[in-house]
Tab-separated table of C-alpha atoms in Angstrom:
chain	number	residue	atom	x	y	z
A	389	LEU	CA	75.121	-175.786	-65.368
A	390	GLY	CA	74.265	-178.964	-63.501
A	391	THR	CA	75.078	-178.850	-59.825
A	392	GLN	CA	75.320	-181.629	-57.285
A	393	PRO	CA	72.741	-181.426	-54.479
A	394	LEU	CA	74.066	-180.342	-51.115
A	395	GLU	CA	74.402	-182.969	-48.402
A	396	GLN	CA	71.514	-181.513	-46.418
A	397	ASP	CA	69.262	-181.648	-49.503
A	398	LYS	CA	69.771	-185.348	-50.268
A	399	ILE	CA	67.159	-186.320	-47.706
A	400	PHE	CA	64.480	-184.738	-49.921
A	401	LYS	CA	65.112	-187.193	-52.771
A	402	TYR	CA	62.185	-189.595	-53.140
A	403	ASN	CA	62.608	-193.098	-54.582
A	404	ALA	CA	59.232	-194.686	-55.296
A	405	GLU	CA	60.663	-198.161	-55.973
A	406	GLU	CA	62.603	-198.122	-52.721
A	407	GLN	CA	59.468	-197.202	-50.789
A	408	LYS	CA	57.526	-200.030	-52.437
A	409	THR	CA	60.231	-202.495	-51.409
A	410	ILE	CA	60.082	-201.231	-47.820
A	411	GLN	CA	56.298	-201.638	-47.848
A	412	LYS	CA	56.582	-205.245	-49.051
A	413	GLU	CA	59.167	-206.181	-46.420
A	414	ALA	CA	57.108	-204.549	-43.637
A	415	LYS	CA	59.711	-205.210	-40.940
A	416	TRP	CA	57.620	-203.281	-38.411
A	417	ARG	CA	55.060	-206.100	-38.328
A	418	LYS	CA	57.597	-208.405	-36.686
A	419	ASP	CA	58.895	-205.879	-34.163
A	420	PRO	CA	56.473	-203.539	-32.301
A	421	HIS	CA	59.484	-201.348	-31.401
A	422	TYR	CA	60.877	-201.273	-34.954
A	423	PHE	CA	60.561	-197.519	-35.495
A	424	LYS	CA	62.876	-195.457	-33.297
A	425	LYS	CA	62.983	-191.941	-34.720
A	426	VAL	CA	61.029	-189.240	-36.561
A	427	LYS	CA	62.710	-186.558	-38.670
A	428	VAL	CA	60.509	-183.515	-39.316
A	429	SER	CA	61.306	-180.863	-41.919
A	430	GLY	CA	61.338	-177.223	-40.874
A	431	VAL	CA	58.458	-176.417	-43.231
A	432	ALA	CA	56.250	-179.197	-41.854
A	433	LEU	CA	57.060	-178.215	-38.266
A	434	ILE	CA	56.207	-174.546	-38.823
A	435	LYS	CA	52.923	-175.436	-40.529
A	436	MET	CA	51.902	-177.802	-37.729
A	437	VAL	CA	52.753	-175.333	-34.962
A	438	MET	CA	50.915	-172.478	-36.708
A	439	HIS	CA	47.889	-174.717	-37.239
A	440	ALA	CA	47.923	-175.820	-33.593
A	441	ARG	CA	48.236	-172.227	-32.408
A	442	SER	CA	45.347	-171.090	-34.616
A	443	GLY	CA	43.025	-173.539	-32.870
A	444	GLY	CA	43.321	-171.716	-29.547
A	445	GLN	CA	41.817	-173.840	-26.769
A	446	TYR	CA	40.372	-176.332	-29.254
A	447	GLU	CA	42.159	-179.349	-30.673
A	448	ILE	CA	43.116	-179.395	-34.354
A	449	MET	CA	44.072	-182.236	-36.663
A	450	GLY	CA	46.095	-182.766	-39.832
A	451	LEU	CA	48.112	-185.288	-41.822
A	452	MET	CA	51.803	-185.595	-42.669
A	453	GLN	CA	53.450	-186.639	-45.922
A	454	GLY	CA	56.851	-188.258	-46.093
A	455	LYS	CA	58.752	-191.504	-46.470
A	456	ILE	CA	60.403	-194.325	-44.532
A	457	ASP	CA	64.182	-194.466	-44.124
A	458	GLY	CA	65.159	-197.601	-42.214
A	459	ASP	CA	63.677	-197.299	-38.721
A	460	THR	CA	62.925	-193.600	-39.205
A	461	PHE	CA	59.864	-191.662	-40.345
A	462	VAL	CA	60.889	-188.706	-42.523
A	463	VAL	CA	58.147	-186.051	-42.546
A	464	MET	CA	58.487	-183.720	-45.535
A	465	ASP	CA	55.235	-181.764	-45.392
A	466	SER	CA	51.947	-181.489	-43.531
A	467	PHE	CA	48.468	-180.224	-44.268
A	468	ALA	CA	45.523	-179.317	-42.069
A	469	LEU	CA	42.189	-181.125	-42.126
A	470	PRO	CA	38.894	-179.183	-41.966
A	471	VAL	CA	37.665	-180.777	-38.747
A	472	GLN	CA	35.783	-179.305	-35.799
A	473	GLY	CA	37.547	-180.158	-32.569
A	474	THR	CA	36.625	-179.644	-28.922
A	475	GLU	CA	38.718	-178.794	-25.897
A	476	THR	CA	39.441	-182.480	-25.283
A	477	ARG	CA	39.105	-184.400	-28.552
A	478	VAL	CA	39.124	-184.155	-32.336
A	479	ASN	CA	37.756	-186.602	-34.910
A	480	ALA	CA	37.827	-186.540	-38.698
A	481	ALA	CA	34.385	-186.538	-40.343
A	482	SER	CA	33.401	-187.559	-43.876
A	483	GLU	CA	34.117	-184.046	-45.189
A	484	ALA	CA	37.674	-184.301	-43.896
A	485	ASN	CA	38.127	-187.681	-45.589
A	486	GLU	CA	36.956	-186.260	-48.922
A	487	TYR	CA	39.260	-183.281	-48.495
A	488	MET	CA	42.174	-185.612	-47.730
A	489	VAL	CA	41.651	-187.660	-50.895
A	490	ASP	CA	41.389	-184.539	-53.077
A	491	PHE	CA	44.471	-183.012	-51.484
A	492	LEU	CA	46.599	-186.114	-52.015
A	493	GLU	CA	45.532	-186.378	-55.661
A	494	SER	CA	46.404	-182.723	-56.208
A	495	SER	CA	49.760	-183.253	-54.492
A	496	LYS	CA	50.657	-186.000	-56.960
A	497	ASN	CA	49.777	-183.684	-59.854
A	498	VAL	CA	52.206	-181.001	-58.679
A	499	GLY	CA	55.077	-183.402	-57.991
A	500	ARG	CA	54.578	-184.125	-54.299
A	501	LEU	CA	55.065	-187.893	-54.506
A	502	GLU	CA	55.315	-188.730	-50.813
A	503	ASN	CA	52.531	-190.730	-49.209
A	504	VAL	CA	50.802	-190.030	-45.914
A	505	VAL	CA	52.959	-191.381	-43.091
A	506	GLY	CA	51.115	-190.065	-40.061
A	507	TRP	CA	48.701	-187.653	-38.433
A	508	TYR	CA	49.123	-184.834	-35.972
A	509	HIS	CA	46.844	-183.062	-33.524
A	510	SER	CA	47.141	-180.628	-30.643
A	511	HIS	CA	46.767	-180.860	-26.869
A	512	PRO	CA	46.313	-177.205	-25.831
A	513	GLY	CA	47.848	-176.871	-22.391
A	514	TYR	CA	47.998	-180.499	-21.239
A	515	GLY	CA	51.155	-181.959	-22.744
A	516	CYS	CA	52.180	-184.402	-25.438
A	517	TRP	CA	50.784	-187.906	-24.910
A	518	LEU	CA	48.010	-190.102	-26.318
A	519	SER	CA	44.554	-190.226	-24.767
A	520	GLY	CA	42.268	-193.235	-25.004
A	521	ILE	CA	40.651	-191.874	-28.176
A	522	ASP	CA	44.074	-191.083	-29.648
A	523	VAL	CA	45.289	-194.620	-28.936
A	524	SER	CA	42.206	-196.056	-30.651
A	525	THR	CA	42.673	-193.776	-33.672
A	526	GLN	CA	46.370	-194.558	-33.991
A	527	LEU	CA	45.787	-198.301	-33.594
A	528	THR	CA	43.237	-198.197	-36.420
A	529	ASN	CA	45.668	-196.277	-38.625
A	530	GLN	CA	48.471	-198.746	-37.928
A	531	THR	CA	46.155	-201.668	-38.667
A	532	TYR	CA	45.022	-200.470	-42.092
A	533	THR	CA	47.541	-197.851	-43.303
A	534	ASP	CA	50.822	-198.791	-41.620
A	535	PRO	CA	53.507	-197.455	-41.428
A	536	PHE	CA	51.853	-194.593	-39.552
A	537	VAL	CA	52.997	-192.301	-36.740
A	538	ALA	CA	51.116	-189.957	-34.412
A	539	ILE	CA	52.490	-186.537	-33.475
A	540	VAL	CA	51.104	-184.357	-30.680
A	541	ILE	CA	51.862	-180.645	-30.251
A	542	ASP	CA	51.045	-178.449	-27.261
A	543	PRO	CA	50.792	-174.861	-28.599
A	544	ASN	CA	50.335	-173.298	-25.159
A	545	ARG	CA	53.420	-174.879	-23.649
A	546	THR	CA	55.312	-174.057	-26.844
A	547	ILE	CA	54.705	-170.341	-26.316
A	548	SER	CA	55.300	-170.546	-22.575
A	549	ALA	CA	58.590	-172.471	-22.795
A	550	GLY	CA	59.933	-170.779	-25.925
A	551	ARG	CA	60.495	-174.094	-27.723
A	552	VAL	CA	58.238	-176.475	-29.617
A	553	ASP	CA	56.566	-178.931	-27.234
A	554	ILE	CA	56.130	-181.965	-29.479
A	555	GLY	CA	55.946	-185.744	-29.146
A	556	ALA	CA	55.815	-188.668	-31.597
A	557	PHE	CA	54.185	-192.002	-30.733
A	558	ARG	CA	53.412	-195.492	-32.005
A	559	THR	CA	50.863	-197.840	-30.431
A	560	PHE	CA	51.470	-201.478	-29.621
A	561	PRO	CA	49.354	-204.134	-31.396
A	562	GLU	CA	46.410	-205.616	-29.520
A	563	GLY	CA	47.399	-208.405	-27.185
A	564	TYR	CA	51.021	-207.261	-26.944
A	565	THR	CA	52.441	-206.686	-23.479
A	566	PRO	CA	55.413	-204.299	-23.532
A	567	PRO	CA	58.382	-205.119	-21.299
A	568	SER	CA	58.381	-203.200	-18.033
A	569	LEU	CA	61.115	-200.610	-18.241
A	570	GLY	CA	62.052	-198.614	-15.176
A	571	LYS	CA	62.262	-194.871	-15.617
A	572	SER	CA	65.775	-193.462	-15.626
A	573	LYS	CA	66.837	-190.156	-14.191
A	574	ASP	CA	67.146	-188.803	-17.726
A	575	ASP	CA	63.438	-189.308	-18.442
A	576	GLU	CA	61.797	-185.913	-18.658
A	577	TYR	CA	58.986	-185.366	-16.187
A	578	GLN	CA	55.690	-184.410	-17.799
A	579	SER	CA	53.075	-182.334	-16.041
A	580	ILE	CA	49.556	-183.717	-16.483
A	581	PRO	CA	46.412	-181.817	-15.360
A	582	LEU	CA	44.290	-183.442	-12.657
A	583	SER	CA	41.398	-183.846	-15.091
A	584	LYS	CA	43.633	-185.857	-17.471
A	585	ILE	CA	45.674	-187.982	-15.062
A	586	GLU	CA	43.255	-190.925	-15.111
A	587	ASP	CA	43.134	-191.019	-18.920
A	588	PHE	CA	46.917	-190.621	-19.103
A	589	GLY	CA	47.641	-193.466	-16.704
A	590	ALA	CA	45.069	-195.849	-18.155
A	591	HIS	CA	46.745	-195.921	-21.586
A	592	ALA	CA	50.374	-195.138	-20.750
A	593	ASN	CA	51.446	-198.718	-21.594
A	594	SER	CA	49.568	-198.829	-24.904
A	595	TYR	CA	52.170	-196.850	-26.867
A	596	TYR	CA	55.783	-195.728	-26.872
A	597	ALA	CA	57.531	-192.479	-27.759
A	598	LEU	CA	59.898	-191.941	-30.678
A	599	GLU	CA	62.878	-189.610	-30.793
A	600	ILE	CA	62.285	-186.442	-32.824
A	601	GLU	CA	64.801	-184.553	-34.966
A	602	HIS	CA	64.373	-181.525	-37.214
A	603	PHE	CA	66.007	-180.776	-40.553
A	604	LYS	CA	65.785	-178.154	-43.287
A	605	SER	CA	67.010	-177.701	-46.844
A	606	SER	CA	69.539	-175.134	-48.003
A	607	SER	CA	66.731	-173.031	-49.503
A	608	ASP	CA	64.776	-173.265	-46.234
A	609	SER	CA	67.769	-171.860	-44.378
A	610	LYS	CA	68.023	-168.904	-46.754
A	611	ILE	CA	64.289	-168.185	-46.567
A	612	LEU	CA	64.288	-168.338	-42.762
A	613	ASP	CA	67.260	-165.965	-42.654
A	614	LEU	CA	65.380	-163.506	-44.883
A	615	LEU	CA	62.273	-163.785	-42.711
A	616	TRP	CA	64.365	-163.150	-39.605
A	617	GLU	CA	65.862	-160.022	-41.178
A	618	LYS	CA	62.353	-158.733	-41.879
A	619	TYR	CA	60.490	-159.752	-38.729
A	620	TRP	CA	63.166	-159.703	-36.004
A	621	VAL	CA	61.693	-156.502	-34.546
A	622	MET	CA	58.274	-158.133	-34.215
A	623	THR	CA	59.835	-161.193	-32.602
A	624	LEU	CA	61.789	-159.048	-30.153
A	625	SER	CA	58.726	-157.010	-29.205
A	626	GLN	CA	56.519	-160.009	-28.454
A	627	ASN	CA	55.566	-160.656	-24.853
A	628	THR	CA	54.857	-164.275	-23.907
A	629	TRP	CA	53.062	-163.085	-20.769
A	630	LEU	CA	50.415	-161.283	-22.805
A	631	SER	CA	50.091	-163.837	-25.601
A	632	ASN	CA	49.817	-166.747	-23.165
A	633	ARG	CA	48.188	-165.137	-20.126
A	634	VAL	CA	45.100	-167.376	-20.226
A	635	TYR	CA	47.283	-170.490	-20.095
A	636	THR	CA	49.435	-169.050	-17.297
A	637	THR	CA	46.333	-168.289	-15.232
A	638	SER	CA	45.005	-171.803	-15.754
A	639	GLN	CA	48.353	-173.242	-14.674
A	640	ILE	CA	48.293	-171.260	-11.426
A	641	GLN	CA	44.810	-172.625	-10.690
A	642	GLU	CA	46.020	-176.125	-11.573
A	643	MET	CA	48.946	-175.821	-9.143
A	644	THR	CA	46.544	-174.680	-6.418
A	645	ASP	CA	44.299	-177.706	-6.939
A	646	LYS	CA	47.244	-180.105	-6.959
A	647	LEU	CA	48.735	-178.597	-3.801
A	648	THR	CA	45.385	-178.877	-2.040
A	649	LYS	CA	45.066	-182.533	-3.006
A	650	SER	CA	48.664	-183.404	-2.094
A	651	SER	CA	48.436	-181.570	1.249
A	652	SER	CA	45.336	-183.558	2.158
A	653	SER	CA	47.082	-186.804	1.232
A	654	LEU	CA	50.162	-185.908	3.270
A	655	THR	CA	48.019	-185.069	6.302
A	656	ASN	CA	46.370	-188.495	6.199
A	657	SER	CA	49.767	-190.073	5.651
A	658	LYS	CA	51.188	-188.430	8.772
A	659	ARG	CA	48.274	-189.725	10.835
A	660	ASN	CA	48.915	-193.273	9.660
A	661	THR	CA	52.636	-192.867	10.336
A	662	LEU	CA	51.962	-191.778	13.919
A	663	LYS	CA	49.808	-194.855	14.440
A	664	THR	CA	52.745	-197.100	13.555
A	665	LEU	CA	54.703	-195.640	16.494
A	666	ILE	CA	52.206	-197.155	18.936
A	667	PRO	CA	53.234	-200.617	20.200
A	668	THR	CA	51.742	-203.424	18.125
A	669	HIS	CA	49.587	-204.983	20.868
A	670	LEU	CA	48.123	-201.596	21.847
A	671	ARG	CA	47.470	-200.613	18.214
A	672	THR	CA	45.743	-203.960	17.566
A	673	ALA	CA	43.540	-203.521	20.621
A	674	ILE	CA	42.564	-200.012	19.524
A	675	GLU	CA	41.798	-201.157	15.962
A	676	ASN	CA	39.704	-204.093	17.206
A	677	GLU	CA	37.739	-201.791	19.465
A	678	ASN	CA	37.117	-199.329	16.618
A	679	GLY	CA	36.295	-202.049	14.104
A	680	HIS	CA	39.334	-201.399	11.868
A	681	ILE	CA	41.110	-204.717	12.086
A	682	GLY	CA	44.446	-204.732	10.299
A	683	SER	CA	43.746	-201.519	8.439
A	684	ASN	CA	47.128	-199.998	9.121
A	685	ASN	CA	49.698	-202.687	8.441
A	686	HIS	CA	53.232	-201.508	7.908
A	687	PRO	CA	53.613	-202.537	4.210
A	688	GLU	CA	50.387	-200.765	3.251
A	689	ASN	CA	51.357	-197.640	5.145
A	690	SER	CA	54.788	-197.641	3.538
A	691	THR	CA	53.346	-197.903	0.025
A	692	GLN	CA	50.747	-195.224	0.702
A	693	ASN	CA	53.364	-192.898	2.171
A	694	ASN	CA	55.596	-193.343	-0.869
A	695	ASN	CA	52.713	-192.567	-3.225
A	696	ASN	CA	51.754	-189.471	-1.255
A	697	ASN	CA	55.348	-188.254	-1.153
A	698	GLN	CA	55.711	-188.833	-4.902
A	699	LEU	CA	52.513	-186.867	-5.531
A	700	PHE	CA	53.857	-183.957	-3.508
A	701	HIS	CA	57.234	-184.050	-5.298
A	702	ASP	CA	55.454	-184.032	-8.674
A	703	VAL	CA	53.545	-180.916	-7.640
A	704	LEU	CA	56.817	-179.255	-6.644
A	705	LYS	CA	58.223	-180.048	-10.099
A	706	ASP	CA	55.177	-178.440	-11.707
A	707	VAL	CA	55.542	-175.336	-9.543
A	708	GLU	CA	59.267	-175.113	-10.281
A	709	LYS	CA	58.655	-175.411	-14.031
A	710	LEU	CA	55.970	-172.708	-13.966
A	711	GLU	CA	58.194	-170.450	-11.880
A	712	CYS	CA	61.167	-170.831	-14.250
A	713	GLU	CA	59.046	-170.032	-17.307
A	714	ASN	CA	57.597	-166.915	-15.685
A	715	LEU	CA	60.993	-165.758	-14.428
A	716	CYS	CA	62.455	-166.126	-17.925
A	717	GLY	CA	59.602	-164.038	-19.314
A	718	MET	CA	60.052	-161.397	-16.617
A	719	PHE	CA	63.831	-161.181	-17.066
A	720	GLY	CA	63.354	-160.837	-20.815
A	721	GLN	CA	60.995	-157.899	-20.352
A	722	ILE	CA	63.344	-156.230	-17.847
A	723	ILE	CA	66.315	-156.569	-20.184
A	724	LYS	CA	64.357	-155.137	-23.128
A	725	ASN	CA	63.157	-152.269	-20.948
A	726	VAL	CA	66.723	-151.420	-19.883
A	727	LEU	CA	68.085	-151.665	-23.422
A	728	PHE	CA	65.405	-149.690	-25.255
A	729	ASN	CA	63.602	-147.463	-22.719
A	730	ASN	CA	66.372	-146.333	-20.363
A	731	ASN	CA	68.697	-143.653	-21.747
A	732	SER	CA	71.034	-143.663	-18.768
A	733	HIS	CA	74.556	-144.701	-19.801
A	734	ASN	CA	75.398	-145.791	-16.283
A	735	CYS	CA	72.354	-148.005	-15.814
A	736	GLN	CA	73.177	-151.328	-14.236
A	737	LEU	CA	70.960	-154.379	-14.336
A	738	GLU	CA	70.770	-156.051	-10.933
A	739	PHE	CA	68.650	-158.927	-9.722
A	740	PRO	CA	68.231	-159.504	-5.973
A	741	MET	CA	69.235	-163.023	-4.949
């Protein structure tokens, strides 16, 4: 009996002629902000997260297959590339290129008609953004194989937060100056390690982020339900503290370094602020005598104070985030201990405020 596909399965239908038409029109060449969204299938997401997690502290890399639907990338599947990454970068060698060609040819033979629409790699422990090398790689991909999207996954923060930490990005063409957009209150703050801040800031205006959505087919839903029925005990018994203890320790050290730096900046800021309380003619005389003419003007002090205060507030956000994640892990362990290890019927769970 022929059956109509379910609504959630229609997205998996591939129309080769439609994709060719989209390629010929190439609307993204006229508008650097043309693409707005990325839809990732559940299968592709699971494969990418597992691949990223298997790399440990080293970066991994892979490609994504899918199609274009208006201003949206639709990622159907993903596959890993046999590349050797480091703790800070990953590049595809000639072996990976040969593997990619063979894999795509084999995919066509088994009915996987979608083309490559992007690449993904991991940032273990330092967030989802594009480094200078990533921007260069993505710009090359967009120049020769557009449409192309870059996805970054942080496996360490995924385990720590209990949700997939993922970001999708497109670079701007060379010579293009993006409009300056002020950050709104809804923009999510991102914690960047001290060793990466310079690289992060230097290329922050070279790309923009796309919205990410996830979808799954009706068969995916059934398979995931069956897997949950089989492995729910293993999931319940997992301890994020143990599985992610190296990352947690590194985060504590990172917070210590940031607090030390921000405290030093605030101390210098307070000294400059006290100087502004001295009458202008006396302060000028003191500065002339010490050879620091005009070194503490009010506008400069105000800007420096604002930067120092912002640095300190950013550190507080990092500390708050780390504290919340650890408290959630601790509460989860306490609840499991009370439910499964305490036989007392009158046991009450209390948390001191």
